[in-house]
């Protein structure tokens, strides 16, 4: 082994994380600092202290994300750049959406969302081909499709944010305010969480399953768009006009996305488990990660989801305290959030204390997704309450 | 062990068991689901209608209408706190010890059976190796303890002990949240109610008449959630607490006055903001405190939170013209009334009371699909709601719009009527004339009630027909005229339905269709004749035929007239002007447990991250002096994720490989 004395010495004095950063890492940080400062200088007059806090917090979080997971920088740069181009193409005139080529066919929020939808569905198909054929190249294509779809979805949301202000200043709001918008958010966040685990566990064979739940949300989005004309930007009702929305909703969707992903891995687990018990020699089954790995990813996804869902629910309670006069009112949405929370708390107890593994937890994760879906969609559809935005 | 101690142990084991904890989690989930599926805290009559008296009694006895306030739900929560506490009581000391304890008493045998194990044989003295190992492990953040075991050196290393702290924090967090919640819950109220110190008021009476037993002084309650509606220009020093099917009055140590309430709208018509200008009057203040609150921007004053919750009419003054119906006299009667007041009116149907219930300045509705403005929403303008009650107590509810509303290109005055709250409003459409007023329509209606004029019109048309010898026999003249007049009367009193009923009652079945056709034709002729009279009297030139607009008006008016019979009142109330006075619905709360709950949430979240993202790892190294060197045994164990730990252990083994000579 050719190791120099210096290397060995370094080995034992592991440099602090900061000193391992490359020049590009610092350029990245500088870029975000400049961007954040610019946004602050441009929009500070329109923001309250909390929103300023959220702006800088987001800047710091994105620097951290780019440092910790390098691949996201390319994604963030492209999404940011294309969004800026879209915004500059608009100038101050919403009508440009039908005039300018780029806006009309690529990066107006409508077009970008359509691209996102198409790419996610294509990625799903491609991941299945990858799983069935075992062709590595096809797998890479699928991964880049997911990245592209995520980029387009992000552009869709960012540009939509601007478009809402172009309609009228008082219409302007972050696009996480109704079902149409949060479905895009769900697709993006779930895809990012999946991509993270794909990188971490170095396997693309779970992609087919993970993308199923994303495709389902895309299908809903398209139905909602074409059948219900839900893509129109609507102004915010007074109860939603709050900085809390900017943190409560995204935190919630990290939770929902993780739970969705865990359920999909649960399905893959059960399929593989069956193949193992039947002693199947299928190459496809062999390609799926080992049961142990899938069990581990499932657990990690649920842990991540649980942590963020807890944060989101607490943030929701704090918002409720400010908007509705009480941090807990047993409103159906709140109650169902509690039910979801209790459900995954029980799941985690079973795994951590009772030592459950594998099959029963996989089933439970799948059932958990139904509970979560009801909390997310069913409550708005079937139960009355204070979360009555986004009716179907 | 004494018997008592054994009992204690069994109890603790039961209460702290995971099975009990999971059972409670599941039971809480199910209870919560019931509470969301069954709408909570509705008026009891709603439930009786929905479930019938039998099930209603059972559900009520089980407290299913107020699950989250029920005793059994509270007991469940109590058990959650109890089992979590016992769990902490039993495990925390162990865990705290585990965090600090390095477990130096490790045997070589037990090390060798560990899943993660490796060994090296080195040709350097033990103390030198110890130094190396120390350096390697310290560089990876392990803390070390050392023990000399005969000739051997035992090193115990550990990191991530905070993981154990995560357990303690999460579970403590739950308990803290529950305690905070309990402080803000309604338990103290329930206790007062059980002990008979408090009685829920169920009568609909003025606040000042509510007896002491249903009132709470400011010092009586640490926490509450109440609401009150304050009209502009008035104030209140109390709020109402809704309890099941009644309420309690909570007195405040200050008074809240509403100066102004505002609603702003987006261009599209949807509400954009609700704001109240409040003035707080308090002896403790040198001068009254002025503050504007809005949704999401409450006022916190002396630990009381004041929220913008809703709005209502605060007693707007309405100027109304009561137009008589079914009367040839068109003179309307002026009425003035405040919303929430009752007016009496002497009519042909006896004494009727008019209960003015509500006034709305805006009525935003989804626009028609092909609305020329292209807007999604449309403002129908001011409206007022009232009930007309007869001497028997029977009532109908009406909603009348002040201005005409465009529908299918024409303007109509709308008036909705329904017999009960459960019904939808059925709308009477009164066409507006070219001036935009209801005059022409009511003139037309008055003509129908002018029997003499109706008779004249009938005579004219019969005579014309006789002249043109379309009628066979002049002897029938009077009879025909009489039946024409009767037909108009029927239509006037009951619309087409009355005519239909008349035919069914009097004409043999086989001839009904034919007679109906004839009747309709005659009626149409008569109405047209009357309408021509009307146009004439207005000075409209009809020599070149009737203009399409006037024709359209005729059709709309006839539709309107047909509906008047079923309208149910002998007058039409037209809103002529108003003085708008709003009321703001405030929610006033006190929740001293809030910060406790937030603190609990904070440690819960910190605990969760510690538990999931810090791994508690232990390593043991035994250094054995061997011939001319040292034997190194390395074993490790992680408390959570074995796969992750195995990977880390492998990395550590590689590190050892690189650094051990």
PDB file of C-alpha atoms in Angstrom, chain A residues 9 14 34 57 61 70 72 76 104 106 126 161 170 191 253 264-265 271 274 298 311 325 356-357:
ATOM      1  CA  UNK A   9      -0.620  11.527   9.958  1.00  0.00           C
ATOM      2  CA  UNK A  14      -8.990  14.091  10.525  1.00  0.00           C
ATOM      3  CA  UNK A  34     -24.732  36.780  -2.663  1.00  0.00           C
ATOM      4  CA  UNK A  57     -32.214  30.072   7.138  1.00  0.00           C
ATOM      5  CA  UNK A  61     -29.678  25.232   4.624  1.00  0.00           C
ATOM      6  CA  UNK A  70     -22.644  17.527  -3.802  1.00  0.00           C
ATOM      7  CA  UNK A  72     -27.666  18.629  -5.516  1.00  0.00           C
ATOM      8  CA  UNK A  76     -29.997  23.698  -7.671  1.00  0.00           C
ATOM      9  CA  UNK A 104     -44.423  28.712 -23.846  1.00  0.00           C
ATOM     10  CA  UNK A 106     -40.299  24.966 -21.461  1.00  0.00           C
ATOM     11  CA  UNK A 126     -37.116   3.365 -17.587  1.00  0.00           C
ATOM     12  CA  UNK A 161     -44.260  31.923  -7.197  1.00  0.00           C
ATOM     13  CA  UNK A 170     -51.730  40.992  -3.321  1.00  0.00           C
ATOM     14  CA  UNK A 191     -37.783  12.132  -5.695  1.00  0.00           C
ATOM     15  CA  UNK A 253     -43.949  16.968   2.810  1.00  0.00           C
ATOM     16  CA  UNK A 264     -42.853   1.473  -1.751  1.00  0.00           C
ATOM     17  CA  UNK A 265     -39.756  -0.210  -0.353  1.00  0.00           C
ATOM     18  CA  UNK A 271     -42.013  -9.258  -3.333  1.00  0.00           C
ATOM     19  CA  UNK A 274     -41.802 -14.098  -1.372  1.00  0.00           C
ATOM     20  CA  UNK A 298     -37.304   1.395   5.026  1.00  0.00           C
ATOM     21  CA  UNK A 311     -41.390  19.088  13.372  1.00  0.00           C
ATOM     22  CA  UNK A 325     -56.532  30.733  18.907  1.00  0.00           C
ATOM     23  CA  UNK A 356     -39.354  -6.594  14.896  1.00  0.00           C
ATOM     24  CA  UNK A 357     -37.806  -6.780  11.461  1.00  0.00           C
TER      25      UNK A 357
END
